[in-house]
Short mmCIF file of C-alpha atoms in Angstrom, two decimals:
data_model
loop_
_atom_site.label_atom_id
_atom_site.label_comp_id
_atom_site.label_asym_id
_atom_site.label_seq_id
_atom_site.Cartn_x
_atom_site.Cartn_y
_atom_site.Cartn_z
CA ASP D 12 0.95 18.88 -7.96
CA THR D 13 0.76 18.47 -4.19
CA GLY D 14 0.72 14.69 -4.07
CA VAL D 15 3.51 12.28 -3.19
CA SER D 16 6.23 12.23 -5.79
CA GLN D 17 8.91 9.61 -6.37
CA ASP D 18 12.03 9.73 -8.46
CA PRO D 19 13.07 8.02 -10.63
CA ARG D 20 10.00 6.28 -12.01
CA HIS D 21 12.06 3.50 -13.52
CA LYS D 22 15.55 2.23 -12.79
CA ILE D 23 17.47 -0.53 -14.53
CA THR D 24 20.70 -1.48 -12.85
CA LYS D 25 23.27 -4.22 -13.03
CA ARG D 26 23.56 -6.68 -10.20
CA GLY D 27 25.97 -5.46 -7.58
CA GLN D 28 25.39 -1.75 -8.20
CA ASN D 29 23.96 0.64 -5.63
CA VAL D 30 20.74 2.53 -6.26
CA THR D 31 19.01 5.37 -4.44
CA PHE D 32 15.39 6.41 -4.69
CA ARG D 33 13.81 9.63 -3.53
CA CYS D 34 10.36 10.34 -2.14
CA ASP D 35 8.78 13.74 -1.53
CA PRO D 36 5.69 13.36 0.65
CA ILE D 37 2.68 15.63 0.90
CA SER D 38 4.07 18.68 2.67
CA GLU D 39 2.09 18.63 5.92
CA HIS D 40 2.35 14.85 6.38
CA ASN D 41 4.52 13.75 9.29
CA ARG D 42 4.47 10.05 8.57
CA LEU D 43 6.27 8.50 5.61
CA TYR D 44 6.26 4.85 4.60
CA TRP D 45 8.24 2.71 2.19
CA TYR D 46 6.72 -0.43 0.71
CA ARG D 47 7.84 -2.97 -1.85
CA GLN D 48 5.47 -4.72 -4.23
CA THR D 49 6.00 -7.62 -6.57
CA LEU D 50 3.59 -8.92 -9.18
CA GLY D 51 0.45 -10.47 -7.76
CA GLN D 52 1.21 -9.44 -4.19
CA GLY D 53 0.06 -6.60 -2.02
CA PRO D 54 2.56 -3.97 -0.90
CA GLU D 55 4.96 -5.24 1.77
CA PHE D 56 5.97 -2.90 4.55
CA LEU D 57 9.65 -1.95 4.63
CA THR D 58 10.02 0.97 7.01
CA TYR D 59 8.41 4.15 8.23
CA PHE D 60 9.30 7.54 9.64
CA GLN D 61 7.60 9.91 12.01
CA ASN D 62 9.16 13.20 11.00
CA GLU D 63 12.89 12.44 10.82
CA ALA D 64 12.79 9.45 13.18
CA GLN D 65 12.82 5.99 11.66
CA LEU D 66 10.47 4.10 13.97
CA GLU D 67 10.42 0.62 12.53
CA LYS D 68 12.17 -1.52 9.96
CA SER D 69 10.76 -4.73 8.59
CA ARG D 70 12.74 -7.92 8.82
CA LEU D 71 12.50 -7.85 5.01
CA LEU D 72 14.91 -4.92 5.08
CA SER D 73 18.34 -6.53 5.00
CA ASP D 74 21.57 -4.73 5.84
CA ARG D 75 21.84 -3.75 2.19
CA PHE D 76 18.84 -1.46 2.55
CA SER D 77 18.93 1.89 4.29
CA ALA D 78 16.45 4.71 4.47
CA GLU D 79 16.74 8.25 5.69
CA ARG D 80 14.54 11.25 6.17
CA PRO D 81 17.11 13.81 7.28
CA LYS D 82 14.97 16.89 7.84
CA GLY D 83 11.61 15.28 8.20
CA SER D 84 10.67 16.16 4.66
CA PHE D 85 11.88 14.06 1.70
CA SER D 86 13.19 10.54 2.18
CA THR D 87 15.69 8.36 0.38
CA LEU D 88 15.88 4.59 0.12
CA GLU D 89 19.23 3.13 -0.83
CA ILE D 90 19.91 -0.44 -1.86
CA GLN D 91 23.53 -1.50 -1.89
CA ARG D 92 24.94 -4.40 -3.93
CA THR D 93 21.64 -4.99 -5.67
CA GLU D 94 20.48 -8.54 -6.35
CA GLN D 95 17.98 -9.83 -8.90
CA GLY D 96 15.55 -10.50 -6.08
CA ASP D 97 15.44 -6.78 -5.38
CA SER D 98 13.54 -6.24 -8.63
CA ALA D 99 10.17 -4.82 -7.61
CA MET D 100 8.08 -1.69 -7.42
CA TYR D 101 9.17 0.51 -4.51
CA LEU D 102 6.31 2.59 -3.23
CA CYS D 103 6.42 5.58 -0.93
CA ALA D 104 3.38 6.83 0.95
CA SER D 105 2.66 9.57 3.43
CA SER D 106 -0.06 10.23 5.96
CA LEU D 107 -1.03 12.99 8.32
CA THR D 108 -1.09 10.80 11.42
CA GLU D 109 -0.54 7.19 12.38
CA TYR D 110 -4.27 6.50 12.11
CA THR D 111 -5.21 8.22 8.87
CA GLU D 112 -5.15 7.03 5.30
CA ALA D 113 -1.92 7.05 3.36
CA PHE D 114 -1.41 8.49 -0.09
CA PHE D 115 0.99 6.82 -2.45
CA GLY D 116 3.46 8.07 -4.99
CA GLN D 117 3.60 6.50 -8.43
CA GLY D 118 6.43 4.25 -7.36
CA THR D 119 9.90 3.45 -8.62
CA ARG D 120 10.11 0.29 -10.68
CA LEU D 121 13.50 -1.34 -10.18
CA THR D 122 14.86 -3.96 -12.52
CA VAL D 123 18.12 -5.64 -11.61
CA VAL D 124 19.78 -7.39 -14.55
CA ARG Y 4 -0.91 -16.49 9.70
CA LYS Y 5 -0.89 -13.41 7.49
CA GLU Y 6 -1.97 -10.16 9.10
CA VAL Y 7 -4.51 -9.46 6.36
CA GLU Y 8 -6.06 -12.11 4.15
CA GLN Y 9 -8.27 -11.62 1.14
CA ASP Y 10 -10.12 -13.80 -1.30
CA PRO Y 11 -7.93 -13.33 -4.38
CA GLY Y 12 -10.78 -13.88 -6.82
CA PRO Y 13 -10.93 -13.22 -9.65
CA PHE Y 14 -14.50 -12.08 -9.61
CA ASN Y 15 -15.79 -11.85 -13.17
CA VAL Y 16 -19.10 -10.05 -13.27
CA PRO Y 17 -21.31 -8.49 -15.96
CA GLU Y 18 -21.93 -4.78 -16.07
CA GLY Y 19 -24.67 -3.79 -13.69
CA ALA Y 20 -24.11 -6.71 -11.34
CA THR Y 21 -23.39 -6.52 -7.63
CA VAL Y 22 -20.16 -7.99 -6.35
CA ALA Y 23 -19.02 -8.36 -2.76
CA PHE Y 24 -15.91 -9.73 -1.10
CA ASN Y 25 -14.33 -9.89 2.32
CA CYS Y 26 -11.04 -9.51 4.06
CA THR Y 27 -10.01 -10.87 7.46
CA TYR Y 28 -7.39 -9.47 9.79
CA SER Y 29 -5.52 -11.17 12.59
CA ASN Y 30 -4.83 -8.41 15.10
CA SER Y 31 -7.85 -7.55 17.21
CA ALA Y 32 -6.16 -4.31 18.31
CA SER Y 33 -6.15 -2.89 14.78
CA GLN Y 34 -7.22 0.71 14.82
CA SER Y 35 -8.31 1.76 11.36
CA PHE Y 36 -9.32 0.15 8.11
CA PHE Y 37 -9.34 1.09 4.45
CA TRP Y 38 -10.06 -0.17 0.98
CA TYR Y 39 -7.64 0.83 -1.77
CA ARG Y 40 -7.97 0.30 -5.48
CA GLN Y 41 -5.00 -0.59 -7.64
CA ASP Y 42 -4.95 -0.64 -11.42
CA CYS Y 43 -2.39 -2.72 -13.29
CA ARG Y 44 1.15 -1.39 -12.75
CA LYS Y 45 -0.13 1.72 -10.97
CA GLU Y 46 0.06 2.84 -7.38
CA PRO Y 47 -2.69 2.01 -4.85
CA LYS Y 48 -5.30 4.74 -4.49
CA LEU Y 49 -7.61 5.20 -1.55
CA LEU Y 50 -11.14 4.06 -2.30
CA MET Y 51 -12.67 4.57 1.10
CA SER Y 52 -12.08 4.40 4.81
CA VAL Y 53 -14.11 1.83 6.73
CA TYR Y 54 -15.93 2.93 9.86
CA SER Y 55 -17.40 0.83 12.63
CA SER Y 56 -20.93 1.80 11.70
CA GLY Y 57 -20.39 0.93 8.05
CA ASN Y 58 -20.27 3.52 5.34
CA GLU Y 59 -21.31 4.10 1.80
CA ASP Y 60 -19.79 6.12 -1.00
CA GLY Y 61 -21.94 6.09 -4.09
CA ARG Y 62 -22.07 2.54 -5.39
CA PHE Y 63 -19.55 1.30 -2.82
CA THR Y 64 -20.46 0.07 0.65
CA ALA Y 65 -17.93 -0.98 3.28
CA GLN Y 66 -18.67 -2.86 6.50
CA LEU Y 67 -16.52 -3.64 9.50
CA ASN Y 68 -17.17 -6.50 11.88
CA ARG Y 69 -14.77 -6.18 14.80
CA ALA Y 70 -16.10 -9.24 16.63
CA SER Y 71 -15.33 -11.51 13.69
CA GLN Y 72 -12.40 -9.40 12.48
CA TYR Y 73 -13.47 -8.94 8.92
CA ILE Y 74 -14.13 -6.11 6.50
CA SER Y 75 -16.29 -6.27 3.43
CA LEU Y 76 -16.69 -4.26 0.26
CA LEU Y 77 -19.79 -4.32 -1.91
CA ILE Y 78 -19.97 -2.75 -5.35
CA ARG Y 79 -23.42 -2.14 -6.79
CA ASP Y 80 -24.27 -1.55 -10.45
CA SER Y 81 -20.76 -2.50 -11.56
CA LYS Y 82 -19.13 -0.45 -14.30
CA LEU Y 83 -16.39 -1.50 -16.70
CA SER Y 84 -14.19 1.08 -14.96
CA ASP Y 85 -14.51 -0.82 -11.67
CA SER Y 86 -12.20 -3.51 -13.05
CA ALA Y 87 -9.18 -3.40 -10.76
CA THR Y 88 -7.53 -5.07 -7.79
CA TYR Y 89 -9.02 -4.06 -4.45
CA LEU Y 90 -6.63 -4.02 -1.51
CA CYS Y 91 -7.79 -4.40 2.06
CA VAL Y 92 -5.66 -2.32 4.42
CA VAL Y 93 -5.48 -2.53 8.18
CA ASN Y 94 -3.66 -0.17 10.51
CA HIS Y 95 -2.13 -1.83 13.53
CA ASP Y 96 1.03 -1.07 15.45
CA TYR Y 97 0.85 2.34 13.72
CA LYS Y 98 1.60 1.03 10.25
CA LEU Y 99 -0.52 -0.12 7.35
CA SER Y 100 -0.67 -3.80 6.43
CA PHE Y 101 -2.02 -4.80 3.04
CA GLY Y 102 -3.80 -7.87 1.81
CA ALA Y 103 -2.72 -9.41 -1.47
CA GLY Y 104 -5.77 -7.99 -3.20
CA THR Y 105 -9.02 -9.17 -4.78
CA THR Y 106 -9.21 -8.92 -8.54
CA VAL Y 107 -12.49 -7.79 -10.05
CA THR Y 108 -13.17 -7.87 -13.76
CA VAL Y 109 -16.38 -6.32 -15.06
CA ARG Y 110 -17.36 -7.46 -18.55
CA ALA Y 111 -19.65 -5.78 -21.04
#
């Protein structure tokens, strides 16, 4: 399968714990995005990378959130000291260029209890 | 003002009907436009790109009006399998902004 893959698919964690999600983009795609989606809403932009450079972070991304793409391939999104409000679907997408369509992974559904 | 706004619907239509809905965007410098389809609890999937001249893909037709800053999607001869949420997506400042989605339900 050469699409975008995300791991894990589901994560249940206790409030205050740290979690880390992984995204493997389509191999030739330079651009990688992270989005968050809650029920009834469209995906909200969190951050994006051009190769290994993180070019923009949304104001939604508090200090508890950090993302990396160390070698310009896979990316990780870490949430520290999780809160119940962090419960959402975290979506990763990749695209060939900044103008072309993005392809999404199946997402990681986070539940903070 | 939200960057991308959509009529949330829902649009409930019988099989075989035509349904159309719009999306407006706020940034006149937006560079590219897309429609995505999202099924319940699944990831968004690209339906079609939207070109300035308008484009068609089977039963789906997309139009772009840059002067009025809106995009439209028309679905002809609706099928039960067209039931989904349709997300309007606009690329500006080199990232994709999503609308909240328009829900379409096609009934037998």
